Amino acid sequence: MSPPEPGVKASGSSWAVYRRLFAYTHPYRVGFAVALLAMVVAAATEPLFPALMKPLLDQGFVARSDFPLWLVPVALVGIFVVRGVATFSSSYALSWVANRVLVDLRREMFGRMMRLSSAEFEREASGMLISRIVFEVTNVTAAVTRALTVLVRDSLVIVGLLGWLLYLNWKLTLVALALIPVVALVVALYSRRMRQLSRRSLEYTGELTRVVEEAVHGYKVIKIFGGYGEQARLFERTSEKLRGFAMRMTVAGSATVPITQLCAAVAVAIVVTIALVQSMDNQTTVGGFVSFITAMLMLLAPLKHLADVNAQLQRGLAAAESVFALLDKGEEDDRGTQRLDRARGELAFEQVSFRYSGAASDALRGIDVRVRAGEVVALVGASGAGKTTLLNLLPRFIEPTAGRITIDGTPLPELRLADLRRQFALVSQEVVLFNDSIRANVAFGSEDEVDDARIWTALEAAMLDAAVRALPEGLDASVGERGTRLSGGQRQRLALARAIVKDAPILLLDEATSALDSETEREVQLALERTMRGRTTLVIAHRLSTIERADRILVFEQGRIVEQGTHAELLAADSLYARLYRIQYGNPQS
């Protein structure tokens, strides 16, 4: 579902935010209409009860006329039956709509999150993103359900009761009506405060989520370095800040109720006094007086609800602003129109430079190099020299600040993003696995159905088939969260198998064998060499022995390519590459 009213900013007025939020209920307008109709019916039964008091007292007790005794109990039971059915129907229908909207919002938020640019991902803390999708959006649906129920049903109840009061005694009703502007003023004074506190509370909820997430994923580091106290203090500080805002919200939200009740009590006291004076002058009957007081007392509950719902409404609107802020973030630039089924694999970097946001200097400077289709090119150099940055430019995780990159002669931005990324398979030193089976992780993202034979072939090529066959569940074995049930080497080999199954024409290997022991590394290197055949391959490796057979080696230093050639040519040149090689495998001084 496309975002309703994308022109409405998340930081707009309450009505603009609420209007945008209610646009999500449009696909479920039938259920929404049922809920509203049921609320109207439930609200209409409220004035009937005080209305029964007048004939019951005037004709049944005072006048003692031939008043049918059966009428009152039947009417009372009938009123509450209708009210019960209407209340249940409205609650069920509104909950159905709210949960549908909740799913739609979460689906849209998750989709937008996955399409954020890498720069946005780096700016947004993971805890904040998780908090928005998992927690904050539930406050939004609370604004749709609880707040709407109170605003619609209780407002109608107030209108109905006021109508009956005006019918009974318009003079006394004017006294009761004086209560409404006072309550409105109290609610208005606290609304802005509640919204500000709600926004800050949501921020600290996201911060608390981030702290917990980091502790869960970093428990080994916390244990080995004895960081219990530091993490506990951080958690306590964040929890205390959240508690402080929660208490301020409680003060701001709870203060409206007693103030409203005090105003109502004053109004009731004045009305009772005036009614007593009128009864002495025979201006009202006992039934009329009791009916009026009953209706007026019944006004207190909906007035209290309207005052009380403001806190929840402001929390919901603050959460809606946060949700819409995520939905309004820009997506990755995908304006390319050219299709590309399978590339030959020819790459060209033409005077490409890149600078990270806030950095003082370029991470890449004037890169000008061509990679032939099927060529194996290794990237070497010190950490921070720009090697990984170069690889990240190819799938457009980041965009060059100068120059351009082409694949088979076509500039990358002119290609559809999905088609461009279909050309690459990536294996990095930061292996990402999902809490699913081995089969699902190997076949992850494949557009066509991958049979078990193909998966086993990939596992054999990655030297992982024996370990998987030894598992009782085989391919159905779960890898655990982030692959925790596998060793570091097994996780990396599983990532290699996933890249093999994808069968992309261009292979990106960023320290793909860094977690393997020497013996396994040699075996996997042979498997990789078989996989590289016929594919353009860019390899980053700090262990230079793994790239000796590369067709060409590019040597990076401070964002520039300072040397290139084969392993033998670079050794003969006796420059930076030769020094790096001697440091690893020979005498650094020679």
mmCIF file of N, CA, C and O in Angstrom, residues 435-486:
data_model
loop_
_atom_site.group_PDB
_atom_site.id
_atom_site.type_symbol
_atom_site.label_atom_id
_atom_site.label_comp_id
_atom_site.label_asym_id
_atom_site.label_seq_id
_atom_site.Cartn_x
_atom_site.Cartn_y
_atom_site.Cartn_z
ATOM 1 N N ASN A 435 18.608 -16.518 11.212
ATOM 2 C CA ASN A 435 18.191 -17.558 12.159
ATOM 3 C C ASN A 435 17.209 -18.499 11.468
ATOM 4 O O ASN A 435 16.002 -18.486 11.717
ATOM 5 N N ASP A 436 17.760 -19.332 10.593
ATOM 6 C CA ASP A 436 16.959 -20.247 9.782
ATOM 7 C C ASP A 436 17.800 -21.489 9.518
ATOM 8 O O ASP A 436 18.892 -21.644 10.063
ATOM 9 N N SER A 437 17.323 -22.345 8.664
ATOM 10 C CA SER A 437 18.041 -23.588 8.366
ATOM 11 C C SER A 437 19.241 -23.325 7.465
ATOM 12 O O SER A 437 19.359 -22.257 6.847
ATOM 13 N N ILE A 438 20.120 -24.324 7.404
ATOM 14 C CA ILE A 438 21.263 -24.234 6.485
ATOM 15 C C ILE A 438 20.764 -24.123 5.054
ATOM 16 O O ILE A 438 21.284 -23.326 4.258
ATOM 17 N N ARG A 439 19.739 -24.884 4.710
ATOM 18 C CA ARG A 439 19.183 -24.844 3.359
ATOM 19 C C ARG A 439 18.715 -23.423 3.011
ATOM 20 O O ARG A 439 19.028 -22.899 1.940
ATOM 21 N N ALA A 440 17.970 -22.811 3.935
ATOM 22 C CA ALA A 440 17.432 -21.475 3.668
ATOM 23 C C ALA A 440 18.548 -20.442 3.532
ATOM 24 O O ALA A 440 18.449 -19.528 2.711
ATOM 25 N N ASN A 441 19.614 -20.564 4.324
ATOM 26 C CA ASN A 441 20.714 -19.607 4.253
ATOM 27 C C ASN A 441 21.508 -19.748 2.970
ATOM 28 O O ASN A 441 21.946 -18.749 2.394
ATOM 29 N N VAL A 442 21.707 -20.984 2.501
ATOM 30 C CA VAL A 442 22.456 -21.184 1.253
ATOM 31 C C VAL A 442 21.650 -20.688 0.057
ATOM 32 O O VAL A 442 22.191 -20.076 -0.865
ATOM 33 N N ALA A 443 20.334 -20.926 0.091
ATOM 34 C CA ALA A 443 19.475 -20.539 -1.038
ATOM 35 C C ALA A 443 18.932 -19.129 -0.893
ATOM 36 O O ALA A 443 18.094 -18.710 -1.695
ATOM 37 N N PHE A 444 19.389 -18.379 0.102
ATOM 38 C CA PHE A 444 18.814 -17.073 0.412
ATOM 39 C C PHE A 444 18.843 -16.142 -0.800
ATOM 40 O O PHE A 444 19.877 -15.963 -1.444
ATOM 41 N N GLY A 445 17.680 -15.543 -1.092
ATOM 42 C CA GLY A 445 17.584 -14.543 -2.141
ATOM 43 C C GLY A 445 17.517 -15.084 -3.556
ATOM 44 O O GLY A 445 17.379 -14.296 -4.500
ATOM 45 N N SER A 446 17.580 -16.386 -3.738
ATOM 46 C CA SER A 446 17.541 -16.949 -5.094
ATOM 47 C C SER A 446 16.171 -16.739 -5.705
ATOM 48 O O SER A 446 15.138 -17.011 -5.070
ATOM 49 N N GLU A 447 16.147 -16.253 -6.933
ATOM 50 C CA GLU A 447 14.871 -15.976 -7.595
ATOM 51 C C GLU A 447 14.196 -17.265 -8.046
ATOM 52 O O GLU A 447 12.977 -17.353 -8.067
ATOM 53 N N ASP A 448 14.980 -18.256 -8.433
ATOM 54 C CA ASP A 448 14.400 -19.537 -8.825
ATOM 55 C C ASP A 448 14.529 -20.526 -7.671
ATOM 56 O O ASP A 448 15.276 -20.311 -6.720
ATOM 57 N N GLU A 449 13.784 -21.600 -7.743
ATOM 58 C CA GLU A 449 13.810 -22.595 -6.681
ATOM 59 C C GLU A 449 15.124 -23.371 -6.731
ATOM 60 O O GLU A 449 15.550 -23.842 -7.790
ATOM 61 N N VAL A 450 15.766 -23.501 -5.594
ATOM 62 C CA VAL A 450 17.061 -24.179 -5.507
ATOM 63 C C VAL A 450 16.836 -25.559 -4.913
ATOM 64 O O VAL A 450 16.365 -25.682 -3.775
ATOM 65 N N ASP A 451 17.149 -26.600 -5.671
ATOM 66 C CA ASP A 451 16.944 -27.952 -5.155
ATOM 67 C C ASP A 451 18.121 -28.355 -4.263
ATOM 68 O O ASP A 451 19.176 -27.706 -4.233
ATOM 69 N N ASP A 452 17.936 -29.451 -3.529
ATOM 70 C CA ASP A 452 18.953 -29.888 -2.576
ATOM 71 C C ASP A 452 20.248 -30.290 -3.258
ATOM 72 O O ASP A 452 21.342 -30.112 -2.697
ATOM 73 N N ALA A 453 20.152 -30.830 -4.466
ATOM 74 C CA ALA A 453 21.365 -31.246 -5.174
ATOM 75 C C ALA A 453 22.275 -30.047 -5.435
ATOM 76 O O ALA A 453 23.508 -30.128 -5.274
ATOM 77 N N ARG A 454 21.673 -28.945 -5.807
ATOM 78 C CA ARG A 454 22.454 -27.733 -6.067
ATOM 79 C C ARG A 454 23.056 -27.196 -4.775
ATOM 80 O O ARG A 454 24.187 -26.694 -4.759
ATOM 81 N N ILE A 455 22.314 -27.305 -3.680
ATOM 82 C CA ILE A 455 22.828 -26.843 -2.387
ATOM 83 C C ILE A 455 24.006 -27.699 -1.954
ATOM 84 O O ILE A 455 25.034 -27.192 -1.481
ATOM 85 N N TRP A 456 23.884 -29.031 -2.109
ATOM 86 C CA TRP A 456 24.991 -29.912 -1.720
ATOM 87 C C TRP A 456 26.230 -29.645 -2.568
ATOM 88 O O TRP A 456 27.359 -29.692 -2.065
ATOM 89 N N THR A 457 26.031 -29.360 -3.867
ATOM 90 C CA THR A 457 27.173 -29.041 -4.737
ATOM 91 C C THR A 457 27.897 -27.798 -4.233
ATOM 92 O O THR A 457 29.142 -27.755 -4.192
ATOM 93 N N ALA A 458 27.122 -26.782 -3.830
ATOM 94 C CA ALA A 458 27.728 -25.554 -3.311
ATOM 95 C C ALA A 458 28.447 -25.814 -1.984
ATOM 96 O O ALA A 458 29.537 -25.284 -1.741
ATOM 97 N N LEU A 459 27.839 -26.626 -1.117
ATOM 98 C CA LEU A 459 28.476 -26.954 0.166
ATOM 99 C C LEU A 459 29.773 -27.726 -0.044
ATOM 100 O O LEU A 459 30.755 -27.521 0.675
ATOM 101 N N GLU A 460 29.781 -28.630 -1.022
ATOM 102 C CA GLU A 460 31.013 -29.375 -1.329
ATOM 103 C C GLU A 460 32.099 -28.439 -1.833
ATOM 104 O O GLU A 460 33.269 -28.547 -1.447
ATOM 105 N N ALA A 461 31.699 -27.496 -2.689
ATOM 106 C CA ALA A 461 32.683 -26.542 -3.207
ATOM 107 C C ALA A 461 33.247 -25.674 -2.098
ATOM 108 O O ALA A 461 34.411 -25.261 -2.150
ATOM 109 N N ALA A 462 32.428 -25.400 -1.067
ATOM 110 C CA ALA A 462 32.871 -24.584 0.067
ATOM 111 C C ALA A 462 33.477 -25.431 1.180
ATOM 112 O O ALA A 462 33.765 -24.895 2.258
ATOM 113 N N MET A 463 33.655 -26.734 0.940
ATOM 114 C CA MET A 463 34.267 -27.650 1.917
ATOM 115 C C MET A 463 33.458 -27.705 3.222
ATOM 116 O O MET A 463 34.017 -27.790 4.314
ATOM 117 N N LEU A 464 32.126 -27.661 3.111
ATOM 118 C CA LEU A 464 31.279 -27.692 4.298
ATOM 119 C C LEU A 464 30.339 -28.890 4.290
ATOM 120 O O LEU A 464 29.617 -29.115 5.255
ATOM 121 N N ASP A 465 30.340 -29.674 3.235
ATOM 122 C CA ASP A 465 29.358 -30.752 3.112
ATOM 123 C C ASP A 465 29.516 -31.815 4.196
ATOM 124 O O ASP A 465 28.531 -32.323 4.748
ATOM 125 N N ALA A 466 30.752 -32.147 4.559
ATOM 126 C CA ALA A 466 30.968 -33.185 5.576
ATOM 127 C C ALA A 466 30.407 -32.763 6.923
ATOM 128 O O ALA A 466 29.768 -33.552 7.631
ATOM 129 N N ALA A 467 30.611 -31.500 7.299
ATOM 130 C CA ALA A 467 30.107 -31.006 8.586
ATOM 131 C C ALA A 467 28.585 -30.997 8.604
ATOM 132 O O ALA A 467 27.968 -31.325 9.625
ATOM 133 N N VAL A 468 27.959 -30.658 7.478
ATOM 134 C CA VAL A 468 26.493 -30.627 7.432
ATOM 135 C C VAL A 468 25.929 -32.039 7.470
ATOM 136 O O VAL A 468 24.924 -32.310 8.142
ATOM 137 N N ARG A 469 26.556 -32.981 6.766
ATOM 138 C CA ARG A 469 26.067 -34.370 6.773
ATOM 139 C C ARG A 469 26.174 -34.982 8.166
ATOM 140 O O ARG A 469 25.401 -35.890 8.506
ATOM 141 N N ALA A 470 27.099 -34.480 8.971
ATOM 142 C CA ALA A 470 27.260 -35.027 10.321
ATOM 143 C C ALA A 470 26.173 -34.534 11.274
ATOM 144 O O ALA A 470 26.001 -35.095 12.365
ATOM 145 N N LEU A 471 25.433 -33.527 10.888
ATOM 146 C CA LEU A 471 24.370 -33.005 11.745
ATOM 147 C C LEU A 471 23.126 -33.889 11.635
ATOM 148 O O LEU A 471 22.772 -34.336 10.537
ATOM 149 N N PRO A 472 22.433 -34.154 12.751
ATOM 150 C CA PRO A 472 21.226 -35.003 12.702
ATOM 151 C C PRO A 472 20.156 -34.445 11.764
ATOM 152 O O PRO A 472 19.479 -35.207 11.079
ATOM 153 N N GLU A 473 20.005 -33.120 11.724
ATOM 154 C CA GLU A 473 18.963 -32.522 10.880
ATOM 155 C C GLU A 473 19.442 -32.240 9.463
ATOM 156 O O GLU A 473 18.643 -31.871 8.603
ATOM 157 N N GLY A 474 20.748 -32.367 9.209
ATOM 158 C CA GLY A 474 21.268 -32.120 7.876
ATOM 159 C C GLY A 474 21.009 -30.703 7.418
ATOM 160 O O GLY A 474 21.292 -29.737 8.136
ATOM 161 N N LEU A 475 20.454 -30.562 6.219
ATOM 162 C CA LEU A 475 20.191 -29.228 5.666
ATOM 163 C C LEU A 475 19.132 -28.469 6.454
ATOM 164 O O LEU A 475 19.040 -27.250 6.366
ATOM 165 N N ASP A 476 18.327 -29.195 7.233
ATOM 166 C CA ASP A 476 17.280 -28.543 8.029
ATOM 167 C C ASP A 476 17.799 -28.016 9.363
ATOM 168 O O ASP A 476 17.031 -27.411 10.128
ATOM 169 N N ALA A 477 19.061 -28.240 9.667
ATOM 170 C CA ALA A 477 19.623 -27.771 10.937
ATOM 171 C C ALA A 477 19.620 -26.249 10.979
ATOM 172 O O ALA A 477 19.969 -25.574 10.001
ATOM 173 N N SER A 478 19.232 -25.696 12.121
ATOM 174 C CA SER A 478 19.223 -24.242 12.294
ATOM 175 C C SER A 478 20.630 -23.739 12.574
ATOM 176 O O SER A 478 21.389 -24.371 13.313
ATOM 177 N N VAL A 479 20.960 -22.599 11.997
ATOM 178 C CA VAL A 479 22.289 -22.020 12.236
ATOM 179 C C VAL A 479 22.296 -21.159 13.490
ATOM 180 O O VAL A 479 23.355 -20.736 13.942
ATOM 181 N N GLY A 480 21.104 -20.880 14.066
ATOM 182 C CA GLY A 480 21.025 -20.035 15.251
ATOM 183 C C GLY A 480 21.070 -18.563 14.883
ATOM 184 O O GLY A 480 21.316 -18.185 13.720
ATOM 185 N N GLU A 481 20.833 -17.731 15.867
ATOM 186 C CA GLU A 481 20.859 -16.289 15.631
ATOM 187 C C GLU A 481 22.273 -15.856 15.257
ATOM 188 O O GLU A 481 23.229 -16.109 15.963
ATOM 189 N N ARG A 482 22.368 -15.211 14.088
ATOM 190 C CA ARG A 482 23.655 -14.767 13.538
ATOM 191 C C ARG A 482 24.644 -15.917 13.365
ATOM 192 O O ARG A 482 25.852 -15.730 13.413
ATOM 193 N N GLY A 483 24.112 -17.131 13.195
ATOM 194 C CA GLY A 483 24.972 -18.289 12.949
ATOM 195 C C GLY A 483 25.737 -18.770 14.156
ATOM 196 O O GLY A 483 26.803 -19.391 14.020
ATOM 197 N N THR A 484 25.216 -18.531 15.372
ATOM 198 C CA THR A 484 25.961 -18.856 16.595
ATOM 199 C C THR A 484 26.152 -20.353 16.808
ATOM 200 O O THR A 484 26.995 -20.747 17.614
ATOM 201 N N ARG A 485 25.387 -21.191 16.117
ATOM 202 C CA ARG A 485 25.542 -22.639 16.281
ATOM 203 C C ARG A 485 26.633 -23.208 15.389
ATOM 204 O O ARG A 485 26.879 -24.416 15.402
ATOM 205 N N LEU A 486 27.256 -22.341 14.607
ATOM 206 C CA LEU A 486 28.349 -22.767 13.737
ATOM 207 C C LEU A 486 29.636 -22.100 14.199
ATOM 208 O O LEU A 486 29.620 -21.045 14.830
#
